[in-house]
Short mmCIF file of C-alpha atoms and ligand atoms in Angstrom, two decimals:
data_model
loop_
_atom_site.label_atom_id
_atom_site.label_comp_id
_atom_site.label_asym_id
_atom_site.label_seq_id
_atom_site.Cartn_x
_atom_site.Cartn_y
_atom_site.Cartn_z
CA MET A 1 16.80 -11.55 -5.84
CA THR A 2 18.73 -10.55 -8.92
CA GLU A 3 19.88 -14.13 -9.32
CA LEU A 4 16.31 -15.37 -8.93
CA LEU A 5 15.07 -13.03 -11.63
CA ARG A 6 17.78 -14.15 -14.01
CA GLY A 7 16.13 -17.55 -14.00
CA THR A 8 19.25 -19.69 -13.98
CA ARG A 9 17.38 -22.28 -11.91
CA PRO A 10 13.70 -22.76 -11.10
CA VAL A 11 12.42 -20.63 -8.25
CA VAL A 12 10.31 -22.18 -5.51
CA MET A 13 7.91 -19.97 -3.58
CA GLY A 14 6.53 -21.43 -0.36
CA VAL A 15 2.93 -20.55 0.53
CA LEU A 16 2.26 -19.03 3.96
CA ASN A 17 -1.35 -17.93 4.36
CA VAL A 18 -2.00 -16.04 7.57
CA THR A 19 -5.75 -16.37 7.16
CA PRO A 20 -8.55 -18.24 8.87
CA ASP A 21 -10.11 -19.35 5.59
CA SER A 22 -7.66 -20.12 2.73
CA PHE A 23 -8.67 -23.29 0.93
CA SER A 24 -5.70 -25.45 1.85
CA ASP A 25 -3.96 -24.01 4.90
CA GLY A 26 -6.58 -21.59 6.26
CA GLY A 27 -6.52 -21.36 10.05
CA ARG A 28 -3.32 -23.33 10.50
CA TYR A 29 -0.98 -20.35 10.68
CA ALA A 30 -3.28 -17.63 11.98
CA ASP A 31 -1.21 -17.50 15.18
CA LEU A 32 2.00 -15.45 14.85
CA ASP A 33 4.38 -18.04 16.29
CA ALA A 34 2.94 -20.85 14.19
CA ALA A 35 3.14 -18.70 11.05
CA VAL A 36 6.74 -17.67 11.63
CA GLU A 37 7.79 -21.21 12.50
CA HIS A 38 6.18 -22.52 9.32
CA GLY A 39 7.78 -19.78 7.19
CA VAL A 40 11.22 -20.55 8.61
CA ARG A 41 10.64 -24.27 8.01
CA LEU A 42 9.68 -23.74 4.37
CA TYR A 43 12.77 -21.59 3.90
CA GLN A 44 14.97 -24.25 5.45
CA GLU A 45 13.37 -26.81 3.16
CA GLY A 46 14.65 -24.84 0.20
CA ALA A 47 12.08 -22.17 -0.69
CA ASP A 48 13.62 -19.15 -2.37
CA LEU A 49 10.79 -16.91 -1.21
CA ILE A 50 8.05 -17.26 1.37
CA ASP A 51 4.81 -15.85 -0.02
CA VAL A 52 2.95 -14.25 2.90
CA GLY A 53 -0.77 -13.60 2.37
CA GLY A 54 -3.42 -12.17 4.69
CA GLU A 55 -6.55 -12.36 2.56
CA SER A 56 -8.07 -15.57 1.28
CA THR A 57 -8.68 -15.73 -2.46
CA ARG A 58 -10.52 -19.04 -2.52
CA PRO A 59 -13.61 -19.00 -4.76
CA GLY A 60 -16.45 -17.23 -2.96
CA ALA A 61 -14.21 -15.66 -0.29
CA VAL A 62 -15.52 -12.44 1.24
CA ARG A 63 -13.00 -9.61 1.44
CA VAL A 64 -11.42 -8.43 4.66
CA ASP A 65 -10.55 -4.75 5.18
CA ALA A 66 -7.02 -3.41 4.71
CA GLU A 67 -6.47 -2.98 8.45
CA THR A 68 -7.30 -6.62 9.13
CA GLU A 69 -5.09 -7.78 6.27
CA SER A 70 -2.17 -5.63 7.47
CA ALA A 71 -2.60 -6.75 11.07
CA ARG A 72 -2.34 -10.36 9.92
CA VAL A 73 0.71 -10.09 7.71
CA LEU A 74 2.94 -7.33 9.05
CA PRO A 75 4.04 -9.00 12.31
CA VAL A 76 4.84 -12.16 10.31
CA VAL A 77 6.81 -10.23 7.70
CA ARG A 78 8.77 -8.40 10.40
CA ALA A 79 9.62 -11.61 12.24
CA LEU A 80 10.60 -13.51 9.10
CA ALA A 81 12.73 -10.58 7.93
CA ALA A 82 14.50 -10.61 11.30
CA ALA A 83 15.16 -14.31 10.76
CA GLY A 84 16.71 -13.56 7.35
CA VAL A 85 13.91 -15.15 5.31
CA PRO A 86 13.23 -13.60 1.87
CA MET A 87 9.55 -12.90 1.21
CA SER A 88 6.95 -11.85 -1.27
CA ILE A 89 3.77 -10.18 -0.05
CA ASP A 90 0.62 -11.69 -1.55
CA THR A 91 -1.79 -8.75 -1.68
CA THR A 92 -3.89 -6.73 -4.10
CA ARG A 93 -3.73 -3.62 -1.92
CA SER A 94 -1.07 -0.95 -2.41
CA ALA A 95 -1.15 0.10 1.26
CA VAL A 96 -0.51 -3.46 2.41
CA ALA A 97 2.23 -3.92 -0.20
CA ASP A 98 3.88 -0.65 0.78
CA ALA A 99 3.87 -1.52 4.49
CA ALA A 100 5.08 -5.07 3.86
CA LEU A 101 7.95 -3.85 1.68
CA ALA A 102 8.93 -1.44 4.47
CA ALA A 103 8.73 -4.34 6.94
CA GLY A 104 11.09 -6.54 4.93
CA ALA A 105 9.30 -8.17 1.98
CA SER A 106 11.16 -7.82 -1.31
CA VAL A 107 8.61 -8.87 -3.96
CA VAL A 108 4.94 -7.97 -4.55
CA ASN A 109 2.70 -10.86 -5.58
CA ASP A 110 -0.53 -9.29 -6.83
CA VAL A 111 -3.21 -11.77 -7.85
CA SER A 112 -5.13 -8.93 -9.53
CA GLY A 113 -2.22 -8.03 -11.82
CA GLY A 114 -2.59 -4.42 -10.70
CA LEU A 115 -6.30 -4.19 -11.50
CA ALA A 116 -7.73 -4.18 -7.98
CA ASP A 117 -5.87 -1.09 -6.78
CA PRO A 118 -4.74 1.58 -9.26
CA LEU A 119 -2.11 2.79 -6.78
CA MET A 120 -0.30 -0.55 -6.75
CA ARG A 121 1.71 0.25 -9.89
CA THR A 122 2.92 3.52 -8.32
CA VAL A 123 4.02 1.77 -5.13
CA VAL A 124 5.83 -0.96 -7.05
CA ALA A 125 7.49 1.48 -9.45
CA ALA A 126 8.72 3.61 -6.53
CA ALA A 127 10.00 0.56 -4.65
CA GLY A 128 11.78 -0.82 -7.71
CA CYS A 129 10.90 -4.34 -6.57
CA PRO A 130 9.82 -7.36 -8.62
CA TRP A 131 6.07 -7.56 -9.27
CA ILE A 132 4.19 -10.77 -9.99
CA LEU A 133 1.22 -9.92 -12.22
CA MET A 134 -1.37 -12.68 -12.15
CA HIS A 135 -4.21 -13.09 -14.63
CA TRP A 136 -7.39 -11.96 -12.85
CA ARG A 137 -10.87 -10.93 -13.84
CA GLY A 138 -12.52 -10.02 -10.54
CA HIS A 139 -12.60 -10.59 -6.82
CA SER A 140 -13.18 -14.09 -5.47
CA ASP A 141 -16.84 -13.56 -4.57
CA ARG A 142 -17.71 -13.36 -8.27
CA MET A 143 -14.74 -14.74 -10.17
CA GLN A 144 -16.34 -18.03 -11.15
CA ASP A 145 -19.04 -16.04 -13.04
CA LEU A 146 -16.23 -14.57 -15.13
CA ALA A 147 -14.82 -17.90 -16.31
CA HIS A 148 -15.96 -17.55 -19.95
CA TYR A 149 -13.45 -17.94 -22.76
CA HIS A 150 -13.42 -18.82 -26.46
CA ASP A 151 -9.67 -19.38 -26.41
CA VAL A 152 -8.49 -19.38 -22.82
CA VAL A 153 -4.77 -19.46 -23.58
CA GLY A 154 -4.99 -16.62 -26.12
CA GLU A 155 -7.25 -14.50 -23.92
CA VAL A 156 -5.11 -14.96 -20.81
CA ARG A 157 -2.04 -14.07 -22.87
CA THR A 158 -3.67 -10.91 -24.25
CA GLU A 159 -5.01 -9.82 -20.85
CA LEU A 160 -1.63 -10.43 -19.18
CA ALA A 161 0.10 -8.45 -21.92
CA ALA A 162 -2.22 -5.53 -21.12
CA ARG A 163 -1.30 -5.77 -17.42
CA VAL A 164 2.38 -5.72 -18.40
CA ASP A 165 1.82 -2.66 -20.60
CA ASP A 166 0.10 -0.85 -17.71
CA ALA A 167 3.01 -1.68 -15.42
CA LEU A 168 5.60 -0.49 -17.93
CA ALA A 169 3.64 2.72 -18.55
CA ALA A 170 3.70 3.39 -14.80
CA GLY A 171 7.48 3.14 -14.76
CA VAL A 172 7.94 -0.44 -13.57
CA ALA A 173 11.12 -1.83 -15.14
CA ALA A 174 10.64 -4.66 -17.62
CA ASP A 175 13.18 -6.80 -15.81
CA LYS A 176 11.11 -6.66 -12.61
CA ILE A 177 7.96 -8.15 -14.14
CA ILE A 178 6.81 -11.75 -13.68
CA VAL A 179 3.52 -13.05 -15.08
CA ASP A 180 1.25 -15.83 -13.87
CA PRO A 181 -1.74 -17.48 -15.62
CA GLY A 182 -3.79 -17.48 -12.40
CA ILE A 183 -4.70 -21.15 -12.19
CA GLY A 184 -8.14 -21.41 -10.54
CA PHE A 185 -8.95 -17.70 -10.78
CA ALA A 186 -11.98 -17.22 -13.03
CA LYS A 187 -11.09 -20.58 -14.58
CA ARG A 188 -12.96 -23.86 -14.82
CA PRO A 189 -11.02 -27.14 -14.71
CA GLU A 190 -10.83 -27.34 -18.52
CA HIS A 191 -9.37 -23.82 -18.61
CA ASN A 192 -6.76 -24.74 -16.00
CA TRP A 193 -5.75 -27.80 -18.02
CA ARG A 194 -5.46 -25.80 -21.24
CA LEU A 195 -3.19 -23.31 -19.49
CA THR A 196 -1.16 -26.06 -17.81
CA ALA A 197 -0.61 -27.71 -21.17
CA ASN A 198 0.20 -24.52 -23.07
CA LEU A 199 2.46 -22.53 -20.78
CA SER A 200 4.88 -21.97 -23.63
CA ASP A 201 2.33 -19.59 -25.18
CA LEU A 202 2.64 -17.40 -22.09
CA ILE A 203 6.40 -17.83 -21.84
CA SER A 204 6.61 -16.44 -25.37
CA LEU A 205 5.50 -13.06 -23.95
CA GLY A 206 9.13 -12.77 -22.91
CA TYR A 207 8.64 -12.44 -19.15
CA PRO A 208 9.34 -14.97 -16.43
CA VAL A 209 6.24 -17.11 -15.77
CA LEU A 210 5.19 -18.25 -12.31
CA PHE A 211 3.00 -21.36 -12.20
CA ALA A 212 0.87 -21.84 -9.08
CA ALA A 213 -1.36 -24.91 -9.17
CA SER A 214 -0.54 -26.20 -5.71
CA ARG A 215 -3.38 -28.36 -4.30
CA LYS A 216 -5.94 -26.57 -6.47
CA SER A 217 -9.34 -28.07 -7.07
CA TYR A 218 -8.78 -29.12 -10.70
CA LEU A 219 -6.19 -31.56 -9.35
CA GLY A 220 -8.68 -32.79 -6.76
CA ARG A 221 -11.24 -33.35 -9.50
CA LEU A 222 -8.76 -35.19 -11.67
CA LEU A 223 -8.20 -37.61 -8.79
CA THR A 224 -11.88 -38.17 -8.02
CA ASP A 225 -12.47 -41.60 -6.46
CA ALA A 226 -14.92 -44.29 -7.56
CA ALA A 227 -17.64 -42.82 -5.33
CA GLY A 228 -17.29 -39.48 -7.11
CA THR A 229 -15.50 -37.67 -4.27
CA PRO A 230 -12.68 -35.35 -5.34
CA ARG A 231 -9.32 -36.00 -3.68
CA PRO A 232 -9.09 -33.95 -0.44
CA VAL A 233 -6.89 -30.90 -0.50
CA ASP A 234 -4.18 -32.38 1.73
CA GLN A 235 -3.74 -35.38 -0.59
CA ARG A 236 -2.89 -33.56 -3.80
CA ALA A 237 0.88 -33.25 -3.28
CA ALA A 238 1.97 -35.78 -5.90
CA ALA A 239 -0.31 -34.25 -8.52
CA THR A 240 0.99 -30.79 -7.62
CA ILE A 241 4.59 -31.91 -7.97
CA ALA A 242 3.86 -33.41 -11.37
CA THR A 243 2.41 -30.07 -12.55
CA SER A 244 5.40 -28.19 -11.14
CA VAL A 245 7.93 -30.37 -12.94
CA LEU A 246 5.96 -30.13 -16.18
CA ALA A 247 5.75 -26.35 -15.84
CA VAL A 248 9.45 -25.92 -15.18
CA ALA A 249 10.32 -28.30 -18.01
CA ALA A 250 8.15 -26.16 -20.30
CA GLY A 251 10.17 -23.10 -19.27
CA ALA A 252 8.35 -21.65 -16.26
CA TRP A 253 10.54 -19.39 -14.12
CA GLY A 254 9.16 -20.74 -10.88
CA VAL A 255 6.40 -22.45 -8.94
CA ARG A 256 4.37 -21.45 -5.88
CA VAL A 257 3.71 -24.45 -3.67
CA HIS A 258 2.68 -25.59 -0.20
CA ASP A 259 4.93 -28.70 -0.18
CA VAL A 260 8.35 -27.16 -0.56
CA ARG A 261 10.70 -30.00 0.30
CA ASP A 262 9.17 -32.53 -2.09
CA THR A 263 9.01 -29.91 -4.83
CA VAL A 264 12.68 -29.00 -4.37
CA ASP A 265 13.55 -32.72 -4.52
CA ALA A 266 11.55 -33.22 -7.71
CA LEU A 267 13.12 -30.19 -9.38
CA ALA A 268 16.59 -31.42 -8.37
CA VAL A 269 15.84 -34.64 -10.25
CA TRP A 270 14.68 -32.65 -13.24
CA GLN A 271 17.87 -30.57 -13.19
CA ALA A 272 20.17 -33.55 -12.65
CA SER A 273 18.55 -35.31 -15.58
CA GLY A 274 20.19 -32.70 -17.76
CA SER A 275 16.96 -31.40 -19.20
CA PRO A 276 17.70 -28.23 -21.09
CA ARG A 277 16.03 -25.24 -19.48
CA VAL A 278 13.89 -23.61 -22.13
CA GLY A 279 13.05 -20.08 -21.08
CA PRO A 280 12.45 -16.67 -22.61
CA ALA A 281 16.17 -16.06 -23.10
CA GLU A 282 16.55 -19.22 -25.17
CA SER A 283 13.18 -19.34 -26.88
CA ASP A 284 12.66 -15.95 -28.46
CA GLY A 285 15.41 -13.68 -27.28
CA GLY A 286 13.65 -11.60 -24.68
CA HIS A 287 10.70 -9.30 -24.23
CA ARG A 288 7.77 -9.02 -26.55
N1 PMM B 1 -3.10 -18.56 -5.85
C1 PMM B 1 -3.49 -18.31 -4.59
C2 PMM B 1 -2.92 -17.26 -3.85
N2 PMM B 1 -1.95 -16.48 -4.40
N3 PMM B 1 -0.54 -15.96 -6.20
C3 PMM B 1 -0.15 -16.18 -7.45
N4 PMM B 1 0.82 -15.42 -8.00
N5 PMM B 1 -0.69 -17.18 -8.22
C4 PMM B 1 -1.68 -17.98 -7.74
O1 PMM B 1 -2.17 -18.84 -8.49
C5 PMM B 1 -2.13 -17.78 -6.41
C6 PMM B 1 -1.52 -16.73 -5.66
C7 PMM B 1 -4.55 -19.16 -3.97
O2 PMM B 1 -3.98 -20.32 -3.43
P1 PMM B 1 -3.67 -20.51 -1.85
O3 PMM B 1 -4.99 -20.38 -1.10
O4 PMM B 1 -3.08 -21.84 -1.74
O5 PMM B 1 -2.74 -19.43 -1.40
#
């Protein structure tokens, strides 16, 4: 994990949603054996971390209770830990994060950036684990109503900086913080494109940046066919890989993707091409 956080090479997180209703893989890995098998496969394909989630965050999703979320993820986390697979837990709930860390996860991926549960910062600070703080404005049932910006890149940067300040004030170490623009969360397609094109503005905060556009709807809309139908979710891999390479080339610390093997291949090409890695250490000498 320490090596991952140092950012000497791009990190690939593989998505494992143990939910019936996530937008791209919902229902496919709701069964324990299928989930564990898929997590192991993504790890073997080269993922650095498997990101295990038990609550869908697709636009409009209705929340599940903490018990349901825990019952979905904990057996998977335990089994993957036993298989030696490193994991992040994708949750906004401190109780789920706490239990998943105890069960073998080593990173907390919080799409609310600590806003949904005020106890999350305490759990993360006590655990001393890395914390991914994503830009978020509200739960999925209402997030599209919150997609109003004058300057999306500037506002996301300012709001993420506030999340970082909250984390630091709670005792989370600066070198454990990762930020994420939250592609698709309270964002319209034009907002997602502005953020995709201006990642360097977020990288200049001085924290590792995770970019997570995999299969998201703005890519489907980009690839709309002549009849006006957006490209289906399972046919957005090439577009996703293009965004991942662009993000890493712009200095992103890592990407969160469904298609691990092809992403790893594409990033190997990027690295072999000798492209200089431009990250916080090189660009502005560290934290804000
Ligand atoms: N997106 C989803 C879930 N978790 N975590 C982070 N850090 N960033 C994201 O953009 C993000 C996330 C929703 O996508 P999925 O349904 O494919 O998991």
